[in-house]
């Protein structure tokens, strides 16, 4: 009997490994495509039509950072008369509105304790612009978070990709506090990997990219078609991406448009934020999973993009959690004498350790490759870049308990305090040997 159970455990883990590898093999192929693409110099027509943009910033108690963002927008190498900055001070109890207005933004305050979240704030401001500034005839909306900073060529580069016909565009998401600790660096490395090793190959293959929270451009007509911002799940960014991809939209990526944002630095903050993300991904799959699967089967023009998004929002963590649960159940059964543990406990222990080592090793390789190729764009001392390459897998592994808790816990949107009041020049100067 024990030999049969041991054989089942070994075969089960082999099957789970093969299933995982099969489902995510395409992301390994993505990396080779990214290597090749990163060597190319992209040819762009520099005689560009200059579009008119409205910048949307949803801010809640962001008095510390909002001013620096607006300053970085004002310093853009782009005609100032074609860019208007709109800030919705959402349920603020500080001086966010006053500071934003002082820096030159068009500000409206919103107070609503029932409809809480970034999506509602964005919809509020979009409706305001449509009612009060329709005469401006904006071509697109740039959506930013209050803690962001923009490279001086950000809008000009986004404008180039916009002129290629993309109606939704995401950008290169860097970090302004990468060097703070292993938590902020973990976020920073993942966003760099997402930009260059997921979105860049997607763009190269003419598949759809995905927006990631902040730093994206949407053609004005999309909001008119949708009736404003209608996405209010816990991860409104991925919900928006998935809904557009299902409709057949190709989301573009502008790698030369560099944005810096602030990452959490305490594990408590990180836990709450990623718990919301994990729950939000489950919500998106629950609401859109059927349509994504239908897109994989029947949407010839966007079939692979639907598959890519389906893999993004759901299976990886659930497969990992399921594998851990099965192995742990046999381990505990051996510990408590439900089955003879002499053979079972060593087999399950080895299986769990082997899975962990594979997971850790793959994540280390991803982090290492990203660190090496993006070395010059990571604003941190060299020794910290090396150190945080080794802590990156640990940061990612902590997603496993978060994903498990998110399955059962009710999660609500909560703001994260931003305190890194750096200017864009401060960030760019932060490169030490």
PDB file of N, CA and C in Angstrom, residues 68-126:
ATOM      1  N   UNK A  68       5.610  66.560  -6.941  1.00  0.00           N
ATOM      2  CA  UNK A  68       6.741  66.147  -7.766  1.00  0.00           C
ATOM      3  C   UNK A  68       6.275  65.519  -9.082  1.00  0.00           C
ATOM      4  N   UNK A  69       5.166  64.787  -9.044  1.00  0.00           N
ATOM      5  CA  UNK A  69       4.632  64.221 -10.290  1.00  0.00           C
ATOM      6  C   UNK A  69       4.245  65.340 -11.249  1.00  0.00           C
ATOM      7  N   UNK A  70       3.504  66.305 -10.753  1.00  0.00           N
ATOM      8  CA  UNK A  70       3.046  67.394 -11.622  1.00  0.00           C
ATOM      9  C   UNK A  70       4.234  68.167 -12.188  1.00  0.00           C
ATOM     10  N   UNK A  71       5.267  68.368 -11.371  1.00  0.00           N
ATOM     11  CA  UNK A  71       6.480  69.030 -11.866  1.00  0.00           C
ATOM     12  C   UNK A  71       7.115  68.245 -13.012  1.00  0.00           C
ATOM     13  N   UNK A  72       7.151  66.902 -12.876  1.00  0.00           N
ATOM     14  CA  UNK A  72       7.759  66.077 -13.932  1.00  0.00           C
ATOM     15  C   UNK A  72       6.931  66.109 -15.219  1.00  0.00           C
ATOM     16  N   UNK A  73       5.618  66.291 -15.087  1.00  0.00           N
ATOM     17  CA  UNK A  73       4.761  66.434 -16.275  1.00  0.00           C
ATOM     18  C   UNK A  73       5.011  67.789 -16.933  1.00  0.00           C
ATOM     19  N   UNK A  74       5.171  68.801 -16.111  1.00  0.00           N
ATOM     20  CA  UNK A  74       5.410  70.159 -16.628  1.00  0.00           C
ATOM     21  C   UNK A  74       6.746  70.259 -17.367  1.00  0.00           C
ATOM     22  N   UNK A  75       7.705  69.382 -17.033  1.00  0.00           N
ATOM     23  CA  UNK A  75       9.033  69.419 -17.646  1.00  0.00           C
ATOM     24  C   UNK A  75       9.145  68.553 -18.906  1.00  0.00           C
ATOM     25  N   UNK A  76       8.037  68.039 -19.398  1.00  0.00           N
ATOM     26  CA  UNK A  76       8.065  67.155 -20.551  1.00  0.00           C
ATOM     27  C   UNK A  76       8.547  67.867 -21.819  1.00  0.00           C
ATOM     28  N   UNK A  77       9.289  67.102 -22.643  1.00  0.00           N
ATOM     29  CA  UNK A  77       9.685  67.592 -23.965  1.00  0.00           C
ATOM     30  C   UNK A  77       8.521  67.383 -24.935  1.00  0.00           C
ATOM     31  N   UNK A  78       7.480  68.115 -24.663  1.00  0.00           N
ATOM     32  CA  UNK A  78       6.245  67.982 -25.444  1.00  0.00           C
ATOM     33  C   UNK A  78       5.516  69.325 -25.314  1.00  0.00           C
ATOM     34  N   UNK A  79       4.825  69.760 -26.362  1.00  0.00           N
ATOM     35  CA  UNK A  79       4.144  71.063 -26.290  1.00  0.00           C
ATOM     36  C   UNK A  79       3.209  71.163 -25.081  1.00  0.00           C
ATOM     37  N   UNK A  80       3.481  72.117 -24.225  1.00  0.00           N
ATOM     38  CA  UNK A  80       2.711  72.251 -22.981  1.00  0.00           C
ATOM     39  C   UNK A  80       1.243  72.557 -23.236  1.00  0.00           C
ATOM     40  N   UNK A  81       0.952  73.236 -24.348  1.00  0.00           N
ATOM     41  CA  UNK A  81      -0.436  73.591 -24.638  1.00  0.00           C
ATOM     42  C   UNK A  81      -1.273  72.378 -25.050  1.00  0.00           C
ATOM     43  N   UNK A  82      -0.606  71.219 -25.278  1.00  0.00           N
ATOM     44  CA  UNK A  82      -1.323  70.011 -25.674  1.00  0.00           C
ATOM     45  C   UNK A  82      -1.508  69.022 -24.526  1.00  0.00           C
ATOM     46  N   UNK A  83      -1.126  69.432 -23.335  1.00  0.00           N
ATOM     47  CA  UNK A  83      -1.240  68.542 -22.170  1.00  0.00           C
ATOM     48  C   UNK A  83      -1.930  69.283 -21.021  1.00  0.00           C
ATOM     49  N   UNK A  84      -3.046  68.750 -20.562  1.00  0.00           N
ATOM     50  CA  UNK A  84      -3.736  69.277 -19.380  1.00  0.00           C
ATOM     51  C   UNK A  84      -3.726  68.216 -18.289  1.00  0.00           C
ATOM     52  N   UNK A  85      -3.526  68.663 -17.064  1.00  0.00           N
ATOM     53  CA  UNK A  85      -3.404  67.739 -15.928  1.00  0.00           C
ATOM     54  C   UNK A  85      -4.657  67.843 -15.066  1.00  0.00           C
ATOM     55  N   UNK A  86      -5.317  66.710 -14.881  1.00  0.00           N
ATOM     56  CA  UNK A  86      -6.534  66.655 -14.066  1.00  0.00           C
ATOM     57  C   UNK A  86      -6.300  65.753 -12.856  1.00  0.00           C
ATOM     58  N   UNK A  87      -6.551  66.287 -11.682  1.00  0.00           N
ATOM     59  CA  UNK A  87      -6.386  65.513 -10.447  1.00  0.00           C
ATOM     60  C   UNK A  87      -7.730  65.396  -9.755  1.00  0.00           C
ATOM     61  N   UNK A  88      -8.127  64.168  -9.425  1.00  0.00           N
ATOM     62  CA  UNK A  88      -9.298  63.978  -8.590  1.00  0.00           C
ATOM     63  C   UNK A  88      -8.791  63.639  -7.189  1.00  0.00           C
ATOM     64  N   UNK A  89      -9.017  64.561  -6.259  1.00  0.00           N
ATOM     65  CA  UNK A  89      -8.642  64.345  -4.860  1.00  0.00           C
ATOM     66  C   UNK A  89      -9.765  63.524  -4.229  1.00  0.00           C
ATOM     67  N   UNK A  90      -9.528  62.230  -4.126  1.00  0.00           N
ATOM     68  CA  UNK A  90     -10.584  61.267  -3.807  1.00  0.00           C
ATOM     69  C   UNK A  90     -10.631  60.959  -2.305  1.00  0.00           C
ATOM     70  N   UNK A  91     -11.672  61.455  -1.645  1.00  0.00           N
ATOM     71  CA  UNK A  91     -11.841  61.223  -0.206  1.00  0.00           C
ATOM     72  C   UNK A  91     -10.606  61.650   0.595  1.00  0.00           C
ATOM     73  N   UNK A  92     -10.017  62.762   0.210  1.00  0.00           N
ATOM     74  CA  UNK A  92      -8.794  63.233   0.864  1.00  0.00           C
ATOM     75  C   UNK A  92      -9.097  63.969   2.170  1.00  0.00           C
ATOM     76  N   UNK A  93      -8.191  63.807   3.119  1.00  0.00           N
ATOM     77  CA  UNK A  93      -8.287  64.542   4.385  1.00  0.00           C
ATOM     78  C   UNK A  93      -7.025  65.369   4.620  1.00  0.00           C
ATOM     79  N   UNK A  94      -6.210  65.529   3.564  1.00  0.00           N
ATOM     80  CA  UNK A  94      -4.976  66.301   3.693  1.00  0.00           C
ATOM     81  C   UNK A  94      -4.962  67.429   2.658  1.00  0.00           C
ATOM     82  N   UNK A  95      -3.779  67.887   2.269  1.00  0.00           N
ATOM     83  CA  UNK A  95      -3.651  69.038   1.383  1.00  0.00           C
ATOM     84  C   UNK A  95      -3.403  68.650  -0.079  1.00  0.00           C
ATOM     85  N   UNK A  96      -3.791  67.434  -0.458  1.00  0.00           N
ATOM     86  CA  UNK A  96      -3.560  66.982  -1.839  1.00  0.00           C
ATOM     87  C   UNK A  96      -4.148  67.957  -2.848  1.00  0.00           C
ATOM     88  N   UNK A  97      -5.401  68.324  -2.677  1.00  0.00           N
ATOM     89  CA  UNK A  97      -6.084  69.197  -3.640  1.00  0.00           C
ATOM     90  C   UNK A  97      -5.384  70.549  -3.730  1.00  0.00           C
ATOM     91  N   UNK A  98      -5.030  71.124  -2.587  1.00  0.00           N
ATOM     92  CA  UNK A  98      -4.403  72.434  -2.575  1.00  0.00           C
ATOM     93  C   UNK A  98      -3.047  72.422  -3.277  1.00  0.00           C
ATOM     94  N   UNK A  99      -2.232  71.411  -2.992  1.00  0.00           N
ATOM     95  CA  UNK A  99      -0.901  71.319  -3.596  1.00  0.00           C
ATOM     96  C   UNK A  99      -0.997  71.082  -5.098  1.00  0.00           C
ATOM     97  N   UNK A 100      -1.897  70.194  -5.507  1.00  0.00           N
ATOM     98  CA  UNK A 100      -2.065  69.900  -6.937  1.00  0.00           C
ATOM     99  C   UNK A 100      -2.499  71.149  -7.699  1.00  0.00           C
ATOM    100  N   UNK A 101      -3.410  71.906  -7.112  1.00  0.00           N
ATOM    101  CA  UNK A 101      -3.880  73.124  -7.754  1.00  0.00           C
ATOM    102  C   UNK A 101      -2.767  74.175  -7.809  1.00  0.00           C
ATOM    103  N   UNK A 102      -2.004  74.254  -6.752  1.00  0.00           N
ATOM    104  CA  UNK A 102      -0.892  75.199  -6.701  1.00  0.00           C
ATOM    105  C   UNK A 102       0.144  74.904  -7.788  1.00  0.00           C
ATOM    106  N   UNK A 103       0.329  73.605  -8.089  1.00  0.00           N
ATOM    107  CA  UNK A 103       1.313  73.204  -9.097  1.00  0.00           C
ATOM    108  C   UNK A 103       0.779  73.316 -10.526  1.00  0.00           C
ATOM    109  N   UNK A 104      -0.494  73.678 -10.670  1.00  0.00           N
ATOM    110  CA  UNK A 104      -1.014  73.939 -12.004  1.00  0.00           C
ATOM    111  C   UNK A 104      -1.992  72.915 -12.546  1.00  0.00           C
ATOM    112  N   UNK A 105      -2.432  71.978 -11.720  1.00  0.00           N
ATOM    113  CA  UNK A 105      -3.391  70.978 -12.175  1.00  0.00           C
ATOM    114  C   UNK A 105      -4.825  71.502 -12.050  1.00  0.00           C
ATOM    115  N   UNK A 106      -5.709  70.930 -12.831  1.00  0.00           N
ATOM    116  CA  UNK A 106      -7.144  71.178 -12.700  1.00  0.00           C
ATOM    117  C   UNK A 106      -7.660  70.149 -11.701  1.00  0.00           C
ATOM    118  N   UNK A 107      -8.191  70.612 -10.586  1.00  0.00           N
ATOM    119  CA  UNK A 107      -8.487  69.716  -9.460  1.00  0.00           C
ATOM    120  C   UNK A 107      -9.983  69.710  -9.150  1.00  0.00           C
ATOM    121  N   UNK A 108     -10.481  68.517  -8.895  1.00  0.00           N
ATOM    122  CA  UNK A 108     -11.833  68.360  -8.373  1.00  0.00           C
ATOM    123  C   UNK A 108     -11.787  67.379  -7.210  1.00  0.00           C
ATOM    124  N   UNK A 109     -12.522  67.699  -6.165  1.00  0.00           N
ATOM    125  CA  UNK A 109     -12.578  66.817  -4.997  1.00  0.00           C
ATOM    126  C   UNK A 109     -13.795  65.906  -5.093  1.00  0.00           C
ATOM    127  N   UNK A 110     -13.624  64.703  -4.624  1.00  0.00           N
ATOM    128  CA  UNK A 110     -14.704  63.708  -4.636  1.00  0.00           C
ATOM    129  C   UNK A 110     -14.803  63.094  -3.250  1.00  0.00           C
ATOM    130  N   UNK A 111     -16.023  63.044  -2.728  1.00  0.00           N
ATOM    131  CA  UNK A 111     -16.248  62.427  -1.418  1.00  0.00           C
ATOM    132  C   UNK A 111     -17.372  61.401  -1.549  1.00  0.00           C
ATOM    133  N   UNK A 112     -16.996  60.145  -1.453  1.00  0.00           N
ATOM    134  CA  UNK A 112     -17.974  59.061  -1.576  1.00  0.00           C
ATOM    135  C   UNK A 112     -17.429  57.861  -0.806  1.00  0.00           C
ATOM    136  N   UNK A 113     -18.052  57.540   0.312  1.00  0.00           N
ATOM    137  CA  UNK A 113     -17.581  56.440   1.155  1.00  0.00           C
ATOM    138  C   UNK A 113     -18.148  55.088   0.734  1.00  0.00           C
ATOM    139  N   UNK A 114     -19.084  55.113  -0.196  1.00  0.00           N
ATOM    140  CA  UNK A 114     -19.695  53.863  -0.658  1.00  0.00           C
ATOM    141  C   UNK A 114     -18.937  53.296  -1.862  1.00  0.00           C
ATOM    142  N   UNK A 115     -18.695  54.166  -2.842  1.00  0.00           N
ATOM    143  CA  UNK A 115     -17.970  53.738  -4.046  1.00  0.00           C
ATOM    144  C   UNK A 115     -16.509  54.125  -3.880  1.00  0.00           C
ATOM    145  N   UNK A 116     -15.747  53.186  -3.327  1.00  0.00           N
ATOM    146  CA  UNK A 116     -14.359  53.438  -2.969  1.00  0.00           C
ATOM    147  C   UNK A 116     -13.440  52.699  -3.935  1.00  0.00           C
ATOM    148  N   UNK A 117     -12.415  53.403  -4.406  1.00  0.00           N
ATOM    149  CA  UNK A 117     -11.437  52.773  -5.283  1.00  0.00           C
ATOM    150  C   UNK A 117     -11.069  53.666  -6.449  1.00  0.00           C
ATOM    151  N   UNK A 118      -9.932  53.332  -7.057  1.00  0.00           N
ATOM    152  CA  UNK A 118      -9.386  54.132  -8.150  1.00  0.00           C
ATOM    153  C   UNK A 118     -10.332  54.196  -9.348  1.00  0.00           C
ATOM    154  N   UNK A 119     -10.994  53.095  -9.653  1.00  0.00           N
ATOM    155  CA  UNK A 119     -11.893  53.054 -10.800  1.00  0.00           C
ATOM    156  C   UNK A 119     -13.009  54.084 -10.710  1.00  0.00           C
ATOM    157  N   UNK A 120     -13.591  54.215  -9.530  1.00  0.00           N
ATOM    158  CA  UNK A 120     -14.666  55.192  -9.344  1.00  0.00           C
ATOM    159  C   UNK A 120     -14.145  56.618  -9.477  1.00  0.00           C
ATOM    160  N   UNK A 121     -12.937  56.859  -8.960  1.00  0.00           N
ATOM    161  CA  UNK A 121     -12.335  58.193  -9.065  1.00  0.00           C
ATOM    162  C   UNK A 121     -12.047  58.545 -10.516  1.00  0.00           C
ATOM    163  N   UNK A 122     -11.526  57.587 -11.282  1.00  0.00           N
ATOM    164  CA  UNK A 122     -11.249  57.832 -12.696  1.00  0.00           C
ATOM    165  C   UNK A 122     -12.537  58.132 -13.461  1.00  0.00           C
ATOM    166  N   UNK A 123     -13.571  57.366 -13.183  1.00  0.00           N
ATOM    167  CA  UNK A 123     -14.847  57.578 -13.872  1.00  0.00           C
ATOM    168  C   UNK A 123     -15.408  58.961 -13.552  1.00  0.00           C
ATOM    169  N   UNK A 124     -15.282  59.366 -12.307  1.00  0.00           N
ATOM    170  CA  UNK A 124     -15.734  60.690 -11.874  1.00  0.00           C
ATOM    171  C   UNK A 124     -15.037  61.785 -12.692  1.00  0.00           C
ATOM    172  N   UNK A 125     -13.717  61.669 -12.859  1.00  0.00           N
ATOM    173  CA  UNK A 125     -12.973  62.702 -13.574  1.00  0.00           C
ATOM    174  C   UNK A 125     -13.228  62.648 -15.077  1.00  0.00           C
ATOM    175  N   UNK A 126     -13.366  61.462 -15.631  1.00  0.00           N
ATOM    176  CA  UNK A 126     -13.670  61.344 -17.068  1.00  0.00           C
ATOM    177  C   UNK A 126     -15.000  62.020 -17.381  1.00  0.00           C
TER     178      UNK A 126
END
